Amino acid sequence: MTHSPNGYDGRRWHDMGGDAAGPIPTEQHDFSLWEKRVDALMVIASSKGHFTVDGLRRVLEDMSPESFETMTYYERWIASVNQNLIESGVYTTAELAARMSDIAARGATYGEASHE
Amino acid sequence: MSDRRYMRVGTHMPPGHVRTPAYLRGKVGWVERTLGPFPNPEELAYGVTAAKLRLMRVRFTMAEVWGPDAEHPEDTIDAEIYAHWLEPTDAPHAT
Amino acid sequence: MPHDHHDHLSPSGHPFRPDDDHPLTYWQQMEIAIREILIEKGVTTAAEINAQIDAMDARSPANGAAVVARAWTDPTFRDDLMRDAGAASASMGFDIGPMKLIAVKNTADVHNVIVCTLCSCYPRNLLGLPPDWYKSRAYRSRTVKEPRKVLAEFGVDLPDHVTVRVHDSTADMRYIVVPVRPGGTDGWSADQLAALVTRDSMIGTGLPKAPEAIAQTPR
């Protein structure tokens, strides 16, 4: 790999093959309903041509390096799904903002705020 | 293994979405199999029309990739690299 | 997950699922908002989302185990699998969608292991969603450089004469390892053999169970 005079060689945070790192973690969690919904929204929206898995990855990679440590996997996914849907014109930022305000007013928990 | 087709991975480090890992930049491996053509992910990621490209599975020795730091020089890494990242080359010198 | 709101019932009269009774996060608000907007705009329906969740839940390592066990018992299928693992899996009735799959076969001299250093590509349409460790910084970073140390952490110690082949899922293909059939299983049916095939043995971070492990089970 080449190094430029100022030290930064262009390698991005997600491109981590070969880095030193600690032991492989053994913790495992069961996927919650909201995580499964994020996964389903990604599969459905991409299968209908609103964006691609490549677009999903692009936005994930463009997040800050800290996002990998401070956000969960599906938190990063829903942020990326949202940006891709806005970019492809499915809805606007203003529509999302209004809906998120409505949802916040419905109740304090995910269950209360979800219309089933 | 004179029938191996050796390829060198490009060394450029552009910003944006690419699927060629940094640890393989500039390394030489041989084509394990050829796949595709598939649409170029570097274009798909931005929602533009994507050209179809050949995808090569390239096999690298640990010695080639990690040099004297290799855990076990004869072990290998296979990766899928799009054709525009590869140029034909001679076999690497023995390490 | 703590259950400290058992008295809190949903409109249907049931306790909320444990994941539903914590304070709503910003990202959960966003998920609900996106889902509702997509339904209102006709992009999808609640039923379609539920069906997709059910389809994903139905995928598990048992599907891959059935494929591996068939390859162990049926040489024609094994050849088909090595030629086109996606088509071979689909021919057994597994709905793998558009996923393109390659099978890599372990032998007495070769051990294969799968990783995705750039994200966390995984043969999810056959095996279900990946384990958390597969998506970790440690696994993604170390497996291409020190696979033997990584495998040792999983309890797989390989002798020097075995070549390790690491496969970095960098692009369109997904991978499944076909482990070596355990000795002492002559005459076993594919169903019996499938019980020996673990998820990790199909990623390459594990080996199949020994036949003694399930010897008590009536065959």
Coordinates of C-alpha atoms in Angstrom, one line a residue:
Chain A
M1 CA 0.0 0.0 0.0
T2 CA 1.2 3.5 -0.8
H3 CA 1.6 6.3 1.7
S4 CA 1.4 9.9 0.7
P5 CA 3.7 12.5 2.2
N6 CA 1.0 13.7 4.6
G7 CA 0.4 10.2 5.9
Y8 CA -3.2 9.5 4.8
D9 CA -3.1 6.7 2.1
G10 CA -6.8 6.8 1.3
R11 CA -7.7 3.6 3.1
R12 CA -11.2 3.9 4.6
W13 CA -12.4 2.7 8.0
H14 CA -14.6 -0.1 6.8
D15 CA -11.7 -1.6 4.8
M16 CA -10.3 -3.5 7.8
G17 CA -8.8 -6.7 6.5
G18 CA -5.4 -7.3 8.1
D19 CA -5.8 -4.9 11.0
A20 CA -4.7 -6.0 14.4
A21 CA -7.7 -6.6 16.7
G22 CA -8.7 -8.4 19.9
P23 CA -10.2 -11.8 20.4
I24 CA -13.3 -12.8 18.4
P25 CA -16.3 -11.8 20.5
T26 CA -18.6 -14.7 21.6
E27 CA -21.7 -12.8 22.6
Q28 CA -24.8 -13.5 20.5
H29 CA -28.1 -11.7 20.6
D30 CA -31.5 -12.8 19.2
F31 CA -32.8 -10.5 16.6
S32 CA -35.6 -8.3 17.8
L33 CA -38.8 -7.5 15.8
W34 CA -37.6 -4.1 14.9
E35 CA -34.3 -5.4 13.6
K36 CA -36.1 -8.0 11.5
R37 CA -38.3 -5.2 10.1
V38 CA -35.3 -3.2 9.1
D39 CA -33.9 -6.2 7.3
A40 CA -37.2 -6.8 5.6
L41 CA -37.6 -3.2 4.4
M42 CA -34.1 -3.4 2.9
V43 CA -34.8 -6.6 1.0
I44 CA -38.2 -5.4 -0.2
A45 CA -37.2 -1.8 -1.2
S46 CA -34.1 -3.1 -3.0
S47 CA -35.9 -6.0 -4.8
K48 CA -38.3 -3.4 -6.1
G49 CA -35.5 -1.3 -7.6
H50 CA -35.6 1.7 -5.3
F51 CA -31.9 1.2 -4.5
T52 CA -29.2 -1.4 -4.5
V53 CA -27.3 -3.3 -1.8
D54 CA -24.3 -1.4 -3.2
G55 CA -26.0 1.9 -2.3
L56 CA -26.7 0.5 1.2
R57 CA -23.0 -0.2 1.6
R58 CA -21.9 3.2 0.2
V59 CA -23.9 5.0 2.8
L60 CA -22.7 2.7 5.6
E61 CA -19.1 3.3 4.5
D62 CA -19.7 7.1 4.4
M63 CA -20.7 7.2 8.0
S64 CA -18.1 8.2 10.5
P65 CA -15.7 5.5 11.8
E66 CA -17.3 6.0 15.2
S67 CA -20.6 4.8 13.9
F68 CA -19.3 1.2 13.8
E69 CA -18.6 1.4 17.6
T70 CA -21.6 3.6 18.7
M71 CA -24.5 2.3 16.6
T72 CA -25.8 -1.2 16.3
Y73 CA -25.8 -3.1 13.0
Y74 CA -29.5 -2.4 12.3
E75 CA -29.3 1.2 13.5
R76 CA -26.7 1.8 10.8
W77 CA -28.8 -0.1 8.3
I78 CA -32.0 1.9 8.9
A79 CA -30.0 5.1 8.6
S80 CA -28.6 3.9 5.3
V81 CA -32.0 2.6 4.0
N82 CA -33.4 6.1 4.8
Q83 CA -30.8 8.0 2.9
N84 CA -31.1 5.7 -0.1
L85 CA -34.9 6.1 -0.2
I86 CA -34.6 9.9 0.0
E87 CA -31.9 9.9 -2.7
S88 CA -34.1 7.8 -5.0
G89 CA -37.1 10.1 -4.4
V90 CA -39.4 7.7 -2.7
Y91 CA -40.2 10.3 0.0
T92 CA -38.7 13.6 1.2
T93 CA -36.8 14.5 4.3
A94 CA -39.7 16.7 5.4
E95 CA -42.1 13.8 5.1
L96 CA -39.9 11.7 7.3
A97 CA -39.5 14.5 9.8
A98 CA -43.2 15.0 10.2
R99 CA -43.8 11.3 10.6
M100 CA -41.1 10.8 13.2
S101 CA -42.7 13.7 15.2
D102 CA -46.1 12.0 15.0
I103 CA -44.5 8.7 16.2
A104 CA -42.7 10.3 19.1
A105 CA -46.0 11.7 20.3
R106 CA -47.7 8.3 20.3
G107 CA -45.9 6.8 23.3
A108 CA -42.6 6.1 25.0
T109 CA -42.0 2.5 23.7
Y110 CA -41.6 0.9 20.4
G111 CA -44.7 -1.2 21.0
E112 CA -46.9 1.9 21.8
A113 CA -45.6 3.9 18.9
S114 CA -46.2 1.1 16.3
H115 CA -49.6 1.0 14.7
E116 CA -50.3 -2.7 14.2
Chain B
M1 CA 2.4 -24.1 -12.6
S2 CA 3.2 -22.3 -15.8
D3 CA -0.4 -22.4 -16.9
R4 CA -1.5 -19.9 -14.2
R5 CA -2.7 -16.5 -15.3
Y6 CA -1.1 -14.0 -13.0
M7 CA -2.7 -10.6 -12.3
R8 CA -1.6 -7.6 -10.4
V9 CA -4.2 -5.6 -8.4
G10 CA -4.2 -1.8 -9.0
T11 CA -2.6 0.4 -6.4
H12 CA -4.9 3.4 -6.7
M13 CA -6.9 4.5 -3.6
P14 CA -9.9 6.4 -4.9
P15 CA -12.4 7.8 -2.5
G16 CA -15.9 6.3 -2.6
H17 CA -17.4 2.9 -2.9
V18 CA -15.1 0.1 -4.2
R19 CA -15.0 -3.6 -3.6
T20 CA -11.2 -4.1 -3.8
P21 CA -9.8 -4.4 -0.3
A22 CA -6.8 -2.2 0.5
Y23 CA -4.7 -5.1 1.8
L24 CA -4.6 -6.6 -1.8
R25 CA -3.6 -3.4 -3.6
G26 CA -0.5 -4.0 -5.7
K27 CA -0.4 -7.7 -4.9
V28 CA 0.0 -10.4 -7.5
G29 CA -2.2 -13.6 -7.6
W30 CA -3.5 -16.0 -10.1
V31 CA -7.0 -16.4 -11.6
E32 CA -8.8 -19.2 -9.7
R33 CA -11.9 -18.8 -11.9
T34 CA -13.7 -16.1 -14.0
L35 CA -17.3 -15.1 -13.2
G36 CA -19.8 -12.7 -14.5
P37 CA -20.1 -10.3 -16.2
F38 CA -21.9 -8.5 -13.4
P39 CA -22.8 -4.8 -13.1
N40 CA -20.0 -2.6 -11.7
P41 CA -20.7 -2.0 -8.0
E42 CA -18.8 1.3 -8.2
E43 CA -21.6 2.6 -10.4
L44 CA -24.5 0.7 -8.8
A45 CA -23.7 2.3 -5.5
Y46 CA -24.4 5.7 -6.9
G47 CA -27.6 4.8 -8.7
V48 CA -26.1 5.3 -12.2
T49 CA -26.2 2.9 -15.1
A50 CA -23.7 0.2 -14.4
A51 CA -21.4 -1.4 -17.0
K52 CA -21.1 -5.1 -16.9
L53 CA -17.6 -6.3 -16.0
R54 CA -15.8 -9.7 -15.7
L55 CA -15.3 -10.7 -12.1
M56 CA -12.1 -12.7 -11.3
R57 CA -11.6 -14.9 -8.3
V58 CA -7.9 -14.3 -7.7
R59 CA -5.8 -16.4 -5.4
F60 CA -2.9 -14.9 -3.4
T61 CA -0.4 -16.6 -1.2
M62 CA -0.1 -15.3 2.4
A63 CA 3.6 -14.8 1.6
E64 CA 2.6 -12.4 -1.3
V65 CA 0.1 -10.5 0.8
W66 CA 1.9 -10.2 4.1
G67 CA 5.5 -10.8 3.3
P68 CA 7.7 -11.9 6.2
D69 CA 4.7 -11.3 8.6
A70 CA 2.8 -14.2 7.0
E71 CA 1.4 -16.6 9.5
H72 CA 1.9 -19.5 7.2
P73 CA 3.3 -18.6 3.8
E74 CA 1.7 -21.3 1.7
D75 CA -1.9 -20.6 3.0
T76 CA -4.0 -18.6 0.5
I77 CA -6.6 -15.8 0.3
D78 CA -9.1 -15.8 -2.5
A79 CA -11.0 -12.6 -3.4
E80 CA -13.3 -11.5 -6.1
I81 CA -11.8 -8.6 -8.0
Y82 CA -13.4 -6.7 -10.9
A83 CA -11.5 -6.8 -14.2
H84 CA -10.8 -3.1 -14.3
W85 CA -8.7 -3.5 -11.2
L86 CA -6.4 -6.2 -12.7
E87 CA -3.6 -6.2 -15.2
P88 CA -1.8 -9.3 -16.4
T89 CA 1.7 -9.8 -15.1
D90 CA 4.4 -12.3 -14.6
A91 CA 4.6 -14.7 -11.7
P92 CA 5.9 -13.0 -8.5
H93 CA 9.4 -13.8 -7.4
A94 CA 9.7 -16.6 -4.9
T95 CA 9.6 -15.2 -1.4
Chain C
M1 CA -33.0 -8.6 28.2
P2 CA -34.6 -7.3 31.4
H3 CA -38.3 -7.9 31.8
D4 CA -39.3 -5.0 34.1
H5 CA -42.6 -4.0 32.5
H6 CA -44.6 -7.2 32.8
D7 CA -47.7 -5.4 33.9
H8 CA -47.6 -3.2 30.7
L9 CA -49.9 -4.7 28.2
S10 CA -50.2 -4.0 24.5
P11 CA -53.6 -3.0 23.0
S12 CA -54.1 -6.7 22.2
G13 CA -53.9 -7.5 25.9
H14 CA -50.5 -9.3 25.6
P15 CA -47.3 -8.2 27.2
F16 CA -45.1 -6.4 24.7
R17 CA -42.3 -8.4 23.4
P18 CA -39.1 -7.7 25.4
D19 CA -37.8 -5.6 22.5
D20 CA -40.9 -3.4 22.5
D21 CA -40.9 -2.3 26.1
H22 CA -37.8 -0.1 26.2
P23 CA -37.9 3.6 25.5
L24 CA -38.2 4.2 21.8
T25 CA -34.9 5.1 20.2
Y26 CA -34.4 7.6 17.5
W27 CA -33.6 4.8 15.1
Q28 CA -36.7 2.8 16.0
Q29 CA -38.8 6.0 15.4
M30 CA -37.2 6.1 12.0
E31 CA -38.0 2.5 11.2
I32 CA -41.6 2.9 12.1
A33 CA -41.8 6.1 10.1
I34 CA -40.2 4.6 7.0
R35 CA -42.4 1.5 7.2
E36 CA -45.6 3.6 7.4
I37 CA -44.6 5.9 4.6
L38 CA -43.6 3.0 2.3
I39 CA -47.0 1.3 3.0
E40 CA -48.9 4.5 2.4
K41 CA -47.1 5.2 -0.8
G42 CA -47.8 1.6 -2.1
V43 CA -44.2 0.5 -2.2
T44 CA -45.0 -2.4 0.1
T45 CA -47.7 -3.7 2.5
A46 CA -47.7 -4.8 6.1
A47 CA -48.4 -8.4 4.9
E48 CA -45.5 -8.3 2.5
I49 CA -43.2 -7.2 5.3
N50 CA -44.4 -9.9 7.6
A51 CA -44.0 -12.5 4.8
Q52 CA -40.4 -11.3 4.3
I53 CA -39.7 -11.7 8.0
D54 CA -41.2 -15.1 8.0
A55 CA -39.2 -16.1 5.0
M56 CA -36.0 -15.0 6.6
D57 CA -36.9 -16.7 9.9
A58 CA -37.4 -19.9 8.0
R59 CA -33.9 -19.9 6.8
S60 CA -31.4 -21.6 9.1
P61 CA -28.2 -23.6 9.1
A62 CA -30.4 -26.7 8.9
N63 CA -30.9 -25.8 5.2
G64 CA -27.1 -25.8 4.6
A65 CA -26.7 -29.0 6.6
A66 CA -29.1 -30.8 4.4
V67 CA -27.2 -29.6 1.3
V68 CA -23.9 -30.8 2.8
A69 CA -25.2 -34.1 3.9
R70 CA -26.6 -34.8 0.4
A71 CA -23.2 -33.9 -1.1
W72 CA -21.7 -36.5 1.3
T73 CA -24.0 -39.2 0.2
D74 CA -24.7 -38.4 -3.5
P75 CA -21.6 -38.0 -5.7
T76 CA -23.7 -36.7 -8.6
F77 CA -25.2 -34.0 -6.4
R78 CA -21.8 -33.2 -5.0
D79 CA -20.5 -32.6 -8.5
D80 CA -23.5 -30.4 -9.2
L81 CA -22.9 -28.5 -6.0
M82 CA -19.2 -27.8 -6.8
R83 CA -20.2 -26.6 -10.3
D84 CA -23.1 -24.3 -9.2
A85 CA -23.9 -24.4 -5.5
G86 CA -26.9 -22.0 -6.0
A87 CA -28.6 -24.1 -8.6
A88 CA -27.9 -27.3 -6.6
S89 CA -29.3 -25.8 -3.4
A90 CA -32.4 -24.5 -5.3
S91 CA -32.9 -28.0 -6.7
M92 CA -33.4 -29.3 -3.2
G93 CA -36.3 -26.8 -2.8
F94 CA -34.4 -24.1 -0.9
D95 CA -35.5 -20.6 -2.0
I96 CA -32.2 -18.7 -2.1
G97 CA -33.5 -15.8 -4.2
P98 CA -30.9 -14.1 -6.4
M99 CA -28.0 -15.2 -4.3
K100 CA -25.0 -16.6 -6.2
L101 CA -23.3 -19.3 -4.2
I102 CA -20.0 -21.1 -4.5
A103 CA -19.2 -24.3 -2.5
V104 CA -15.6 -24.9 -1.4
K105 CA -14.7 -28.4 -0.3
N106 CA -12.5 -29.3 2.6
T107 CA -10.2 -32.3 2.2
A108 CA -7.5 -34.0 4.3
D109 CA -5.1 -31.4 3.0
V110 CA -7.2 -28.2 2.6
H111 CA -9.3 -26.3 5.1
N112 CA -11.5 -23.4 3.8
V113 CA -12.8 -20.5 5.9
I114 CA -15.1 -17.6 4.8
V115 CA -15.0 -14.0 5.8
C116 CA -16.1 -10.6 4.4
T117 CA -13.5 -7.9 5.3
L118 CA -15.4 -5.0 3.7
C119 CA -18.8 -5.6 5.3
S120 CA -20.4 -8.8 6.4
C121 CA -21.5 -10.7 3.3
Y122 CA -22.9 -14.1 4.3
P123 CA -25.0 -16.8 2.5
R124 CA -28.0 -15.5 4.4
N125 CA -30.5 -16.8 1.9
L126 CA -29.5 -20.4 2.6
L127 CA -28.2 -20.3 6.2
G128 CA -30.2 -17.4 7.7
L129 CA -28.7 -14.3 9.3
P130 CA -25.1 -14.4 10.3
P131 CA -23.9 -14.8 13.9
D132 CA -22.8 -11.5 15.6
W133 CA -19.1 -12.5 15.7
Y134 CA -19.1 -12.8 11.9
K135 CA -19.9 -9.1 11.7
S136 CA -17.3 -8.1 14.3
R137 CA -14.3 -5.9 13.7
A138 CA -12.1 -8.7 15.2
Y139 CA -13.3 -11.4 12.8
R140 CA -13.3 -9.2 9.7
S141 CA -9.8 -7.8 10.5
R142 CA -7.9 -10.8 11.6
T143 CA -9.2 -13.7 9.5
V144 CA -7.3 -12.8 6.3
K145 CA -4.0 -12.3 8.2
E146 CA -3.9 -14.9 10.9
P147 CA -6.6 -17.4 10.1
R148 CA -4.9 -20.2 12.1
K149 CA -5.0 -18.1 15.3
V150 CA -8.6 -17.2 14.6
L151 CA -9.5 -20.8 14.0
A152 CA -7.7 -21.8 17.2
E153 CA -10.0 -19.4 19.2
F154 CA -12.9 -21.4 17.8
G155 CA -11.2 -24.7 18.9
V156 CA -10.0 -25.7 15.5
D157 CA -6.3 -26.5 15.5
L158 CA -4.9 -27.3 12.1
P159 CA -1.7 -29.2 11.6
D160 CA 1.0 -27.5 9.4
H161 CA 0.5 -29.9 6.5
V162 CA -3.1 -28.6 6.0
T163 CA -3.3 -25.6 3.7
V164 CA -5.7 -22.9 4.9
R165 CA -7.7 -21.2 2.1
V166 CA -9.4 -18.0 3.2
H167 CA -12.2 -16.7 1.0
D168 CA -12.9 -13.0 1.3
S169 CA -16.5 -12.4 0.0
T170 CA -15.6 -9.1 -1.7
A171 CA -18.2 -9.0 -4.5
D172 CA -21.1 -10.9 -5.9
M173 CA -20.5 -14.4 -4.7
R174 CA -21.4 -16.0 -1.3
Y175 CA -19.7 -19.1 0.0
I176 CA -20.5 -22.3 1.9
V177 CA -17.8 -24.7 3.1
V178 CA -18.4 -28.4 2.6
P179 CA -16.6 -30.0 5.5
V180 CA -15.0 -33.4 5.6
R181 CA -17.5 -36.2 6.4
P182 CA -16.7 -37.5 9.8
G183 CA -15.3 -41.0 10.0
G184 CA -17.4 -43.8 11.6
T185 CA -20.5 -42.7 9.6
D186 CA -20.6 -45.5 7.0
G187 CA -24.1 -46.3 6.1
W188 CA -25.6 -43.2 7.7
S189 CA -28.5 -41.6 5.8
A190 CA -28.3 -38.0 4.7
D191 CA -30.8 -37.1 7.4
Q192 CA -28.6 -38.6 10.0
L193 CA -25.5 -37.0 8.7
A194 CA -27.2 -33.6 8.5
A195 CA -27.4 -33.6 12.3
L196 CA -23.6 -33.5 12.4
V197 CA -23.3 -30.4 10.2
T198 CA -23.0 -27.2 12.3
R199 CA -23.3 -23.6 11.1
D200 CA -19.7 -23.0 12.0
S201 CA -18.5 -26.0 10.0
M202 CA -20.1 -24.4 6.9
I203 CA -18.3 -21.1 7.6
G204 CA -15.1 -22.9 8.2
T205 CA -14.7 -21.9 11.9
G206 CA -15.8 -25.3 13.1
L207 CA -15.8 -28.9 12.2
P208 CA -18.8 -31.3 12.0
K209 CA -19.8 -33.0 15.2
A210 CA -18.3 -36.4 15.9
P211 CA -20.7 -39.3 15.4
E212 CA -20.4 -40.1 19.1
A213 CA -22.0 -36.8 19.8
I214 CA -25.3 -38.0 18.6
A215 CA -24.8 -41.7 19.0
Q216 CA -27.5 -41.9 21.7
T217 CA -30.0 -40.6 19.3
P218 CA -31.9 -43.6 17.7
R219 CA -31.0 -43.9 14.1

